[in-house]
Amino acid sequence: MKTTAASFEEFSPAWSQKALAELRELVGFASISTAPAHTGAVRGCATWLARHLRGIGLDAVQVFETPRHPIVYAEKRVDPARPTLLIYGHYDVQPIEPAAAWTVPPFGARIRDDKLYGRGASDDKGQFFVHLKALELLLSQNGPLPLNVKILLEGEEEIGSPNLGEFIRRYRRLLRADWAVLSDTNLLSAQQPALTYGLRGSLAAELTVIGPRAELHSGVFGGAVLNPLQALSTLLAALHDATGRVAIPGFYDPVRAASAEERAYLRRYGPSEAQLLREAQVAQGWGEPGYTLYERTVLRPSLSITGLRGGYQGAGVQSIVPARASAKLSFRLAEGQDPHQVEEQLRRYLRRLTPPQVQATLRAQLHAPPYTVAPTLPVMQAAAQAYARGFGRAPVLQRSGGTIPVVSLFEQHLGIPTVLMGLGLPDDHKHGPDEFLFLPNFWRGIRTSLFFLRRLGQLTSPTPWLCSSSTATATRARATA
Amino acid sequence: MKTTAASFEEFSPAWSQKALAELRELVGFASISTAPAHTGAVRGCATWLARHLRGIGLDAVQVFETPRHPIVYAEKRVDPARPTLLIYGHYDVQPIEPAAAWTVPPFGARIRDDKLYGRGASDDKGQFFVHLKALELLLSQNGPLPLNVKILLEGEEEIGSPNLGEFIRRYRRLLRADWAVLSDTNLLSAQQPALTYGLRGSLAAELTVIGPRAELHSGVFGGAVLNPLQALSTLLAALHDATGRVAIPGFYDPVRAASAEERAYLRRYGPSEAQLLREAQVAQGWGEPGYTLYERTVLRPSLSITGLRGGYQGAGVQSIVPARASAKLSFRLAEGQDPHQVEEQLRRYLRRLTPPQVQATLRAQLHAPPYTVAPTLPVMQAAAQAYARGFGRAPVLQRSGGTIPVVSLFEQHLGIPTVLMGLGLPDDHKHGPDEFLFLPNFWRGIRTSLFFLRRLGQLTSPTPWLCSSSTATATRARATA
């Protein structure tokens, strides 16, 4: 643990040991939000967090009930004239499957070679805990906080935040702030900080093809009745052309073309083809011609079939023409695209392609617009400066291919931008076995958050938010930032 | 149960009630051969059958072990100078999926409106039981049987009879016979008997497409890595052309064209377009242009995707690029096609189409050649006469689109033809929910079998078998029969 020990030096050894012990307690909760058997662990984690927030001196701590898992809230209001930061995190975690692939207990919070292992250690417990520890340090000093803070910790992020939108809408006065910060994205590497300014949006939907009223004998009817599995395969195949482009008419039309400067920047500082292939553990890339692999995952939209089922799935043979088949579709949307418009384009295309012998139905499950924030915003510049001091190195600007629906909820209901102050590593096994938090970055993260909070306190009049997705100028500004 | 009651009249009420109770016991066994959890029920059914065969007076009853499910054998040798009939049946059944679609317990053997409901009631328990009941009646009369009989009841038909070929090869002296009879095909309708002279062959195989080593995050990698579900869909879509023809090169080349006479006969006596659509419960047909729906299912080959799986299949959304996907394929082969040759054609085509980013593997699970028997054979004429007496109406000649691999095994190892004396209905939901046996035809079937056994006893010198599939002349003879 030499690096960790070295990182301790700027904090008192006693405080650091206590902070690490608390982090291990937090990671020890098996707060898997999707598993009904873990409901108690999710609640236990919420209770622990509420107690902890009170303990470090925050006010108005409350555990809000939702139809499923609770939301933990806390605040510290120091001066209405000062700006307010909303700190968001999620304390729920992914399932541990495949459980047998873990080499450590998933909720043991074991430390080995500067890494704290555990489900949720990076996603998102270790990342949001950084801000709580920075607040604790500020609150333990003489004098008030440099700004107002509100804390919102959710227990349903890994199941798509089904109750968060309603909560934010209902409590939008309580949550009112100037900016939000969310630490649930990646650095470029352990030493190279990165500030994320773009996220892809998402449209998730399930396509079901319905054929005969009941399963038919494939000997008796095979060749005379259209098989819904075949109709589904044909529809799915028609969603891409042979080059790897999505074939839905009009799909790419609204996508805002990145400037040459932005593309050059991303090529220079983003992951290389080799790095992406290594991370994916595949030998060859694939996708839309004319773009690098990194561009395909952050600047361009994509469509993944995430699940497929129909007919007989057991061992051996069942001789049937099945009655129905379905596929789960996950679109990632680029700047300019609207999930509802894409849904409509898909519906129109499917209507055109579906043969008359079967019926195709589409059920949309998630609409999250793409998100971009201008790196020129003062709050983004404050974040960049904080990284530079916390890590001793200026951050690289990056886009992420993932989707974080809460940023759109903050945009929609609170009208504020979110700073994506990621602290994870690209290879820290989030959602996989042996997830870990790289501890040196836990301490660097606390320092970064300290600088960030202080710097924001100096921004007495927050600039109105210029969401770059609304102006081409902002896009250019971002690309050259 | 008025029709049933009427059908009882030719047998004594006490005997009929006992036969029906026995049939319900037989249908009550959940002898699903493909499900390991049902191994005990399969064995229980075999034991029950062995006891029953002893009980009705058959000799040499034996339960033969195989690597999976047992084979039940029995015989009655009356006179080496008389001909011998091998009666085949299978006591295993299909899975009950979709289980929720049943309106009766699948193994409850419930009776409603002349129908005995239960998985296997028609396929094949009710159909082979007819011959056991006919034998019981003959054996209970004074005097010996009119011919020698051998009984072979299999427990693996629904999983492709993996051990039957080896059993027949090994015990071919024990099984030596002049003809076989197998009741596992359909009548044309409840009142119109039919004698089947052709079966399609079958090739069953599982196609698996393997992509990334592990599931990937669809946000991080979607658009840059080929999704195996998409690759699978594209391969499956390429197996048919837009008109409904199988698109595998060379697939149709060896198919023997039916004569104009045969096609005219099938058009005249076979099910109409409307009847087939009604039976399938679909509004529109589909398939190879230039052929009627009936021709598509009996004279022409076909390909059904019987199962599809891959990725996340649970509720909601999991944001992944899955690691693998697979499909179950079921070919039905027409006269002239060879299952091994079709497998090779498919492998070649898949090799050509599979993109380099994924790997496609094909595992063949069943090879059964098509089968045809000349309706001019004396044994077929005896069957036709028996139907005419049992049902009061001469049978129509028909082809079936299904596959019964055992007929090829009898042809190959014993050198004998099989009479397909079907008693099922086209709409009795074989392989689907609410399968039933139409009870009036159970009683008519027993009468038909009685006439058949007596008539065969008079054929003292069986004609050498003329397998029509080997001569064009025979095909013509059949078509005009």
PDB file of N, CA and C in Angstrom, chain A residues 67-148:
ATOM      1  N   PRO A  67     -41.480   4.425  -4.267  1.00  0.00           N
ATOM      2  CA  PRO A  67     -42.148   3.114  -4.387  1.00  0.00           C
ATOM      3  C   PRO A  67     -41.171   1.942  -4.270  1.00  0.00           C
ATOM      4  N   ARG A  68     -39.848   2.205  -4.387  1.00  0.00           N
ATOM      5  CA  ARG A  68     -38.935   1.058  -4.281  1.00  0.00           C
ATOM      6  C   ARG A  68     -37.813   1.319  -3.277  1.00  0.00           C
ATOM      7  N   HIS A  69     -36.751   2.022  -3.704  1.00  0.00           N
ATOM      8  CA  HIS A  69     -35.626   2.219  -2.788  1.00  0.00           C
ATOM      9  C   HIS A  69     -35.518   3.686  -2.380  1.00  0.00           C
ATOM     10  N   PRO A  70     -35.086   3.959  -1.138  1.00  0.00           N
ATOM     11  CA  PRO A  70     -35.102   5.347  -0.638  1.00  0.00           C
ATOM     12  C   PRO A  70     -34.044   6.246  -1.273  1.00  0.00           C
ATOM     13  N   ILE A  71     -34.330   7.544  -1.194  1.00  0.00           N
ATOM     14  CA  ILE A  71     -33.416   8.596  -1.645  1.00  0.00           C
ATOM     15  C   ILE A  71     -32.932   9.329  -0.394  1.00  0.00           C
ATOM     16  N   VAL A  72     -31.618   9.537  -0.293  1.00  0.00           N
ATOM     17  CA  VAL A  72     -31.053  10.219   0.875  1.00  0.00           C
ATOM     18  C   VAL A  72     -30.741  11.664   0.486  1.00  0.00           C
ATOM     19  N   TYR A  73     -31.207  12.586   1.309  1.00  0.00           N
ATOM     20  CA  TYR A  73     -30.988  14.006   1.037  1.00  0.00           C
ATOM     21  C   TYR A  73     -30.321  14.659   2.249  1.00  0.00           C
ATOM     22  N   ALA A  74     -29.479  15.662   1.983  1.00  0.00           N
ATOM     23  CA  ALA A  74     -28.891  16.479   3.049  1.00  0.00           C
ATOM     24  C   ALA A  74     -28.516  17.819   2.435  1.00  0.00           C
ATOM     25  N   GLU A  75     -28.249  18.803   3.279  1.00  0.00           N
ATOM     26  CA  GLU A  75     -27.878  20.113   2.729  1.00  0.00           C
ATOM     27  C   GLU A  75     -27.081  20.887   3.765  1.00  0.00           C
ATOM     28  N   LYS A  76     -26.438  21.932   3.293  1.00  0.00           N
ATOM     29  CA  LYS A  76     -25.821  22.924   4.179  1.00  0.00           C
ATOM     30  C   LYS A  76     -26.007  24.264   3.488  1.00  0.00           C
ATOM     31  N   ARG A  77     -26.883  25.080   4.053  1.00  0.00           N
ATOM     32  CA  ARG A  77     -27.126  26.398   3.466  1.00  0.00           C
ATOM     33  C   ARG A  77     -26.347  27.409   4.320  1.00  0.00           C
ATOM     34  N   VAL A  78     -25.421  28.083   3.673  1.00  0.00           N
ATOM     35  CA  VAL A  78     -24.620  29.039   4.438  1.00  0.00           C
ATOM     36  C   VAL A  78     -25.013  30.485   4.165  1.00  0.00           C
ATOM     37  N   ASP A  79     -25.406  30.769   2.937  1.00  0.00           N
ATOM     38  CA  ASP A  79     -25.681  32.166   2.577  1.00  0.00           C
ATOM     39  C   ASP A  79     -26.470  32.162   1.274  1.00  0.00           C
ATOM     40  N   PRO A  80     -27.695  32.709   1.284  1.00  0.00           N
ATOM     41  CA  PRO A  80     -28.504  32.705   0.055  1.00  0.00           C
ATOM     42  C   PRO A  80     -27.836  33.469  -1.088  1.00  0.00           C
ATOM     43  N   ALA A  81     -26.904  34.346  -0.774  1.00  0.00           N
ATOM     44  CA  ALA A  81     -26.233  35.112  -1.816  1.00  0.00           C
ATOM     45  C   ALA A  81     -25.151  34.294  -2.510  1.00  0.00           C
ATOM     46  N   ARG A  82     -24.762  33.215  -1.874  1.00  0.00           N
ATOM     47  CA  ARG A  82     -23.705  32.391  -2.488  1.00  0.00           C
ATOM     48  C   ARG A  82     -24.324  31.323  -3.400  1.00  0.00           C
ATOM     49  N   PRO A  83     -23.540  30.835  -4.340  1.00  0.00           N
ATOM     50  CA  PRO A  83     -24.092  29.813  -5.242  1.00  0.00           C
ATOM     51  C   PRO A  83     -24.293  28.471  -4.518  1.00  0.00           C
ATOM     52  N   THR A  84     -25.070  27.620  -5.181  1.00  0.00           N
ATOM     53  CA  THR A  84     -25.419  26.319  -4.591  1.00  0.00           C
ATOM     54  C   THR A  84     -25.019  25.192  -5.539  1.00  0.00           C
ATOM     55  N   LEU A  85     -24.348  24.189  -4.964  1.00  0.00           N
ATOM     56  CA  LEU A  85     -23.956  23.004  -5.745  1.00  0.00           C
ATOM     57  C   LEU A  85     -24.774  21.806  -5.282  1.00  0.00           C
ATOM     58  N   LEU A  86     -25.327  21.091  -6.237  1.00  0.00           N
ATOM     59  CA  LEU A  86     -26.051  19.849  -5.935  1.00  0.00           C
ATOM     60  C   LEU A  86     -25.115  18.680  -6.226  1.00  0.00           C
ATOM     61  N   ILE A  87     -24.814  17.909  -5.198  1.00  0.00           N
ATOM     62  CA  ILE A  87     -23.914  16.749  -5.372  1.00  0.00           C
ATOM     63  C   ILE A  87     -24.776  15.503  -5.465  1.00  0.00           C
ATOM     64  N   TYR A  88     -24.649  14.816  -6.591  1.00  0.00           N
ATOM     65  CA  TYR A  88     -25.455  13.602  -6.816  1.00  0.00           C
ATOM     66  C   TYR A  88     -24.566  12.366  -6.755  1.00  0.00           C
ATOM     67  N   GLY A  89     -25.090  11.299  -6.218  1.00  0.00           N
ATOM     68  CA  GLY A  89     -24.404   9.995  -6.285  1.00  0.00           C
ATOM     69  C   GLY A  89     -25.431   8.893  -6.182  1.00  0.00           C
ATOM     70  N   HIS A  90     -25.023   7.657  -6.473  1.00  0.00           N
ATOM     71  CA  HIS A  90     -25.958   6.544  -6.255  1.00  0.00           C
ATOM     72  C   HIS A  90     -25.263   5.480  -5.421  1.00  0.00           C
ATOM     73  N   TYR A  91     -25.995   5.061  -4.400  1.00  0.00           N
ATOM     74  CA  TYR A  91     -25.410   4.081  -3.471  1.00  0.00           C
ATOM     75  C   TYR A  91     -25.848   2.659  -3.773  1.00  0.00           C
ATOM     76  N   ASP A  92     -26.677   2.485  -4.808  1.00  0.00           N
ATOM     77  CA  ASP A  92     -27.027   1.119  -5.193  1.00  0.00           C
ATOM     78  C   ASP A  92     -25.976   0.594  -6.154  1.00  0.00           C
ATOM     79  N   VAL A  93     -25.920  -0.734  -6.283  1.00  0.00           N
ATOM     80  CA  VAL A  93     -24.888  -1.358  -7.108  1.00  0.00           C
ATOM     81  C   VAL A  93     -25.502  -2.404  -8.027  1.00  0.00           C
ATOM     82  N   GLN A  94     -24.701  -2.786  -9.026  1.00  0.00           N
ATOM     83  CA  GLN A  94     -25.083  -3.839  -9.974  1.00  0.00           C
ATOM     84  C   GLN A  94     -25.089  -5.202  -9.282  1.00  0.00           C
ATOM     85  N   PRO A  95     -25.777  -6.179  -9.864  1.00  0.00           N
ATOM     86  CA  PRO A  95     -25.647  -7.553  -9.356  1.00  0.00           C
ATOM     87  C   PRO A  95     -24.190  -8.022  -9.466  1.00  0.00           C
ATOM     88  N   ILE A  96     -23.846  -9.109  -8.775  1.00  0.00           N
ATOM     89  CA  ILE A  96     -22.452  -9.567  -8.772  1.00  0.00           C
ATOM     90  C   ILE A  96     -22.187 -10.623  -9.844  1.00  0.00           C
ATOM     91  N   GLU A  97     -23.233 -11.029 -10.574  1.00  0.00           N
ATOM     92  CA  GLU A  97     -23.062 -12.070 -11.602  1.00  0.00           C
ATOM     93  C   GLU A  97     -22.025 -11.649 -12.630  1.00  0.00           C
ATOM     94  N   PRO A  98     -21.161 -12.541 -13.133  1.00  0.00           N
ATOM     95  CA  PRO A  98     -21.039 -13.937 -12.715  1.00  0.00           C
ATOM     96  C   PRO A  98     -20.292 -14.077 -11.385  1.00  0.00           C
ATOM     97  N   ALA A  99     -21.015 -14.511 -10.352  1.00  0.00           N
ATOM     98  CA  ALA A  99     -20.478 -14.511  -8.990  1.00  0.00           C
ATOM     99  C   ALA A  99     -19.210 -15.363  -8.876  1.00  0.00           C
ATOM    100  N   ALA A 100     -19.153 -16.459  -9.630  1.00  0.00           N
ATOM    101  CA  ALA A 100     -18.014 -17.372  -9.495  1.00  0.00           C
ATOM    102  C   ALA A 100     -16.719 -16.760 -10.022  1.00  0.00           C
ATOM    103  N   ALA A 101     -16.833 -15.688 -10.801  1.00  0.00           N
ATOM    104  CA  ALA A 101     -15.627 -15.104 -11.411  1.00  0.00           C
ATOM    105  C   ALA A 101     -14.890 -14.151 -10.459  1.00  0.00           C
ATOM    106  N   TRP A 102     -15.488 -13.817  -9.324  1.00  0.00           N
ATOM    107  CA  TRP A 102     -14.813 -12.928  -8.374  1.00  0.00           C
ATOM    108  C   TRP A 102     -13.690 -13.677  -7.658  1.00  0.00           C
ATOM    109  N   THR A 103     -12.549 -13.013  -7.471  1.00  0.00           N
ATOM    110  CA  THR A 103     -11.456 -13.637  -6.704  1.00  0.00           C
ATOM    111  C   THR A 103     -11.453 -13.122  -5.273  1.00  0.00           C
ATOM    112  N   VAL A 104     -12.322 -12.164  -4.949  1.00  0.00           N
ATOM    113  CA  VAL A 104     -12.462 -11.638  -3.588  1.00  0.00           C
ATOM    114  C   VAL A 104     -13.958 -11.622  -3.267  1.00  0.00           C
ATOM    115  N   PRO A 105     -14.325 -11.577  -1.982  1.00  0.00           N
ATOM    116  CA  PRO A 105     -15.764 -11.450  -1.665  1.00  0.00           C
ATOM    117  C   PRO A 105     -16.279 -10.111  -2.202  1.00  0.00           C
ATOM    118  N   PRO A 106     -17.372 -10.113  -2.966  1.00  0.00           N
ATOM    119  CA  PRO A 106     -17.837  -8.881  -3.612  1.00  0.00           C
ATOM    120  C   PRO A 106     -18.174  -7.771  -2.620  1.00  0.00           C
ATOM    121  N   PHE A 107     -18.495  -8.140  -1.381  1.00  0.00           N
ATOM    122  CA  PHE A 107     -18.817  -7.099  -0.411  1.00  0.00           C
ATOM    123  C   PHE A 107     -17.859  -7.154   0.792  1.00  0.00           C
ATOM    124  N   GLY A 108     -16.667  -7.641   0.544  1.00  0.00           N
ATOM    125  CA  GLY A 108     -15.650  -7.746   1.593  1.00  0.00           C
ATOM    126  C   GLY A 108     -14.795  -6.488   1.726  1.00  0.00           C
ATOM    127  N   ALA A 109     -14.823  -5.597   0.738  1.00  0.00           N
ATOM    128  CA  ALA A 109     -14.020  -4.363   0.773  1.00  0.00           C
ATOM    129  C   ALA A 109     -12.552  -4.656   1.065  1.00  0.00           C
ATOM    130  N   ARG A 110     -12.031  -5.686   0.442  1.00  0.00           N
ATOM    131  CA  ARG A 110     -10.621  -6.071   0.633  1.00  0.00           C
ATOM    132  C   ARG A 110      -9.708  -5.078  -0.073  1.00  0.00           C
ATOM    133  N   ILE A 111      -8.541  -4.837   0.513  1.00  0.00           N
ATOM    134  CA  ILE A 111      -7.544  -3.957  -0.106  1.00  0.00           C
ATOM    135  C   ILE A 111      -6.334  -4.793  -0.507  1.00  0.00           C
ATOM    136  N   ARG A 112      -5.876  -4.598  -1.741  1.00  0.00           N
ATOM    137  CA  ARG A 112      -4.710  -5.334  -2.257  1.00  0.00           C
ATOM    138  C   ARG A 112      -4.046  -4.413  -3.261  1.00  0.00           C
ATOM    139  N   ASP A 113      -2.759  -4.147  -3.097  1.00  0.00           N
ATOM    140  CA  ASP A 113      -2.019  -3.329  -4.071  1.00  0.00           C
ATOM    141  C   ASP A 113      -2.722  -2.026  -4.435  1.00  0.00           C
ATOM    142  N   ASP A 114      -3.035  -1.233  -3.443  1.00  0.00           N
ATOM    143  CA  ASP A 114      -3.648   0.085  -3.697  1.00  0.00           C
ATOM    144  C   ASP A 114      -5.055   0.039  -4.268  1.00  0.00           C
ATOM    145  N   LYS A 115      -5.647  -1.135  -4.297  1.00  0.00           N
ATOM    146  CA  LYS A 115      -7.001  -1.224  -4.846  1.00  0.00           C
ATOM    147  C   LYS A 115      -7.950  -1.707  -3.761  1.00  0.00           C
ATOM    148  N   LEU A 116      -9.092  -1.036  -3.658  1.00  0.00           N
ATOM    149  CA  LEU A 116     -10.125  -1.493  -2.742  1.00  0.00           C
ATOM    150  C   LEU A 116     -11.161  -2.225  -3.601  1.00  0.00           C
ATOM    151  N   TYR A 117     -11.275  -3.551  -3.379  1.00  0.00           N
ATOM    152  CA  TYR A 117     -12.152  -4.362  -4.219  1.00  0.00           C
ATOM    153  C   TYR A 117     -13.549  -4.441  -3.634  1.00  0.00           C
ATOM    154  N   GLY A 118     -14.531  -4.401  -4.496  1.00  0.00           N
ATOM    155  CA  GLY A 118     -15.898  -4.594  -4.039  1.00  0.00           C
ATOM    156  C   GLY A 118     -16.878  -4.090  -5.076  1.00  0.00           C
ATOM    157  N   ARG A 119     -18.052  -4.747  -5.146  1.00  0.00           N
ATOM    158  CA  ARG A 119     -19.108  -4.270  -6.039  1.00  0.00           C
ATOM    159  C   ARG A 119     -19.548  -2.884  -5.576  1.00  0.00           C
ATOM    160  N   GLY A 120     -19.447  -1.924  -6.486  1.00  0.00           N
ATOM    161  CA  GLY A 120     -19.817  -0.554  -6.173  1.00  0.00           C
ATOM    162  C   GLY A 120     -18.654   0.299  -5.697  1.00  0.00           C
ATOM    163  N   ALA A 121     -17.466  -0.300  -5.505  1.00  0.00           N
ATOM    164  CA  ALA A 121     -16.330   0.480  -4.983  1.00  0.00           C
ATOM    165  C   ALA A 121     -16.045   1.669  -5.892  1.00  0.00           C
ATOM    166  N   SER A 122     -16.117   1.447  -7.224  1.00  0.00           N
ATOM    167  CA  SER A 122     -15.918   2.542  -8.169  1.00  0.00           C
ATOM    168  C   SER A 122     -17.266   3.115  -8.620  1.00  0.00           C
ATOM    169  N   ASP A 123     -18.268   2.244  -8.775  1.00  0.00           N
ATOM    170  CA  ASP A 123     -19.566   2.624  -9.353  1.00  0.00           C
ATOM    171  C   ASP A 123     -20.678   2.405  -8.357  1.00  0.00           C
ATOM    172  N   ASP A 124     -20.998   3.332  -7.465  1.00  0.00           N
ATOM    173  CA  ASP A 124     -20.522   4.714  -7.508  1.00  0.00           C
ATOM    174  C   ASP A 124     -20.088   5.153  -6.107  1.00  0.00           C
ATOM    175  N   LYS A 125     -19.979   4.169  -5.180  1.00  0.00           N
ATOM    176  CA  LYS A 125     -19.776   4.536  -3.773  1.00  0.00           C
ATOM    177  C   LYS A 125     -18.481   5.317  -3.552  1.00  0.00           C
ATOM    178  N   GLY A 126     -17.372   4.768  -4.064  1.00  0.00           N
ATOM    179  CA  GLY A 126     -16.088   5.448  -3.849  1.00  0.00           C
ATOM    180  C   GLY A 126     -16.053   6.818  -4.496  1.00  0.00           C
ATOM    181  N   GLN A 127     -16.746   6.955  -5.625  1.00  0.00           N
ATOM    182  CA  GLN A 127     -16.705   8.224  -6.344  1.00  0.00           C
ATOM    183  C   GLN A 127     -17.503   9.330  -5.644  1.00  0.00           C
ATOM    184  N   PHE A 128     -18.715   9.024  -5.172  1.00  0.00           N
ATOM    185  CA  PHE A 128     -19.453  10.127  -4.519  1.00  0.00           C
ATOM    186  C   PHE A 128     -18.948  10.379  -3.104  1.00  0.00           C
ATOM    187  N   PHE A 129     -18.327   9.342  -2.481  1.00  0.00           N
ATOM    188  CA  PHE A 129     -17.857   9.496  -1.106  1.00  0.00           C
ATOM    189  C   PHE A 129     -16.753  10.544  -1.004  1.00  0.00           C
ATOM    190  N   VAL A 130     -16.005  10.711  -2.106  1.00  0.00           N
ATOM    191  CA  VAL A 130     -14.963  11.732  -2.207  1.00  0.00           C
ATOM    192  C   VAL A 130     -15.507  13.121  -1.835  1.00  0.00           C
ATOM    193  N   HIS A 131     -16.699  13.428  -2.335  1.00  0.00           N
ATOM    194  CA  HIS A 131     -17.280  14.746  -2.063  1.00  0.00           C
ATOM    195  C   HIS A 131     -17.716  14.858  -0.596  1.00  0.00           C
ATOM    196  N   LEU A 132     -18.212  13.774  -0.031  1.00  0.00           N
ATOM    197  CA  LEU A 132     -18.607  13.822   1.388  1.00  0.00           C
ATOM    198  C   LEU A 132     -17.381  14.057   2.263  1.00  0.00           C
ATOM    199  N   LYS A 133     -16.271  13.407   1.887  1.00  0.00           N
ATOM    200  CA  LYS A 133     -15.052  13.594   2.694  1.00  0.00           C
ATOM    201  C   LYS A 133     -14.503  15.013   2.536  1.00  0.00           C
ATOM    202  N   ALA A 134     -14.590  15.590   1.341  1.00  0.00           N
ATOM    203  CA  ALA A 134     -14.149  16.970   1.143  1.00  0.00           C
ATOM    204  C   ALA A 134     -15.015  17.921   1.976  1.00  0.00           C
ATOM    205  N   LEU A 135     -16.323  17.662   1.977  1.00  0.00           N
ATOM    206  CA  LEU A 135     -17.226  18.489   2.787  1.00  0.00           C
ATOM    207  C   LEU A 135     -16.898  18.364   4.275  1.00  0.00           C
ATOM    208  N   GLU A 136     -16.621  17.134   4.712  1.00  0.00           N
ATOM    209  CA  GLU A 136     -16.294  16.915   6.122  1.00  0.00           C
ATOM    210  C   GLU A 136     -15.082  17.760   6.519  1.00  0.00           C
ATOM    211  N   LEU A 137     -14.063  17.769   5.637  1.00  0.00           N
ATOM    212  CA  LEU A 137     -12.858  18.555   5.934  1.00  0.00           C
ATOM    213  C   LEU A 137     -13.186  20.044   6.001  1.00  0.00           C
ATOM    214  N   LEU A 138     -13.971  20.526   5.045  1.00  0.00           N
ATOM    215  CA  LEU A 138     -14.329  21.949   5.044  1.00  0.00           C
ATOM    216  C   LEU A 138     -15.156  22.306   6.281  1.00  0.00           C
ATOM    217  N   LEU A 139     -16.092  21.410   6.642  1.00  0.00           N
ATOM    218  CA  LEU A 139     -16.975  21.694   7.777  1.00  0.00           C
ATOM    219  C   LEU A 139     -16.233  21.636   9.106  1.00  0.00           C
ATOM    220  N   SER A 140     -15.124  20.894   9.157  1.00  0.00           N
ATOM    221  CA  SER A 140     -14.378  20.778  10.409  1.00  0.00           C
ATOM    222  C   SER A 140     -13.407  21.939  10.591  1.00  0.00           C
ATOM    223  N   GLN A 141     -13.235  22.739   9.520  1.00  0.00           N
ATOM    224  CA  GLN A 141     -12.383  23.918   9.649  1.00  0.00           C
ATOM    225  C   GLN A 141     -13.173  25.062  10.263  1.00  0.00           C
ATOM    226  N   ASN A 142     -12.461  26.066  10.772  1.00  0.00           N
ATOM    227  CA  ASN A 142     -13.172  27.236  11.277  1.00  0.00           C
ATOM    228  C   ASN A 142     -13.795  27.997  10.113  1.00  0.00           C
ATOM    229  N   GLY A 143     -14.941  28.578  10.332  1.00  0.00           N
ATOM    230  CA  GLY A 143     -15.581  29.375   9.286  1.00  0.00           C
ATOM    231  C   GLY A 143     -16.562  28.553   8.497  1.00  0.00           C
ATOM    232  N   PRO A 144     -17.470  29.236   7.789  1.00  0.00           N
ATOM    233  CA  PRO A 144     -18.531  28.551   7.065  1.00  0.00           C
ATOM    234  C   PRO A 144     -18.012  27.958   5.742  1.00  0.00           C
ATOM    235  N   LEU A 145     -18.867  27.105   5.145  1.00  0.00           N
ATOM    236  CA  LEU A 145     -18.566  26.572   3.808  1.00  0.00           C
ATOM    237  C   LEU A 145     -18.484  27.731   2.817  1.00  0.00           C
ATOM    238  N   PRO A 146     -17.700  27.573   1.733  1.00  0.00           N
ATOM    239  CA  PRO A 146     -17.616  28.659   0.751  1.00  0.00           C
ATOM    240  C   PRO A 146     -18.866  28.765  -0.135  1.00  0.00           C
ATOM    241  N   LEU A 147     -19.763  27.781  -0.050  1.00  0.00           N
ATOM    242  CA  LEU A 147     -20.989  27.840  -0.871  1.00  0.00           C
ATOM    243  C   LEU A 147     -22.056  26.975  -0.217  1.00  0.00           C
ATOM    244  N   ASN A 148     -23.270  27.047  -0.736  1.00  0.00           N
ATOM    245  CA  ASN A 148     -24.332  26.164  -0.258  1.00  0.00           C
ATOM    246  C   ASN A 148     -24.196  24.812  -0.963  1.00  0.00           C
TER     247      ASN A 148
END
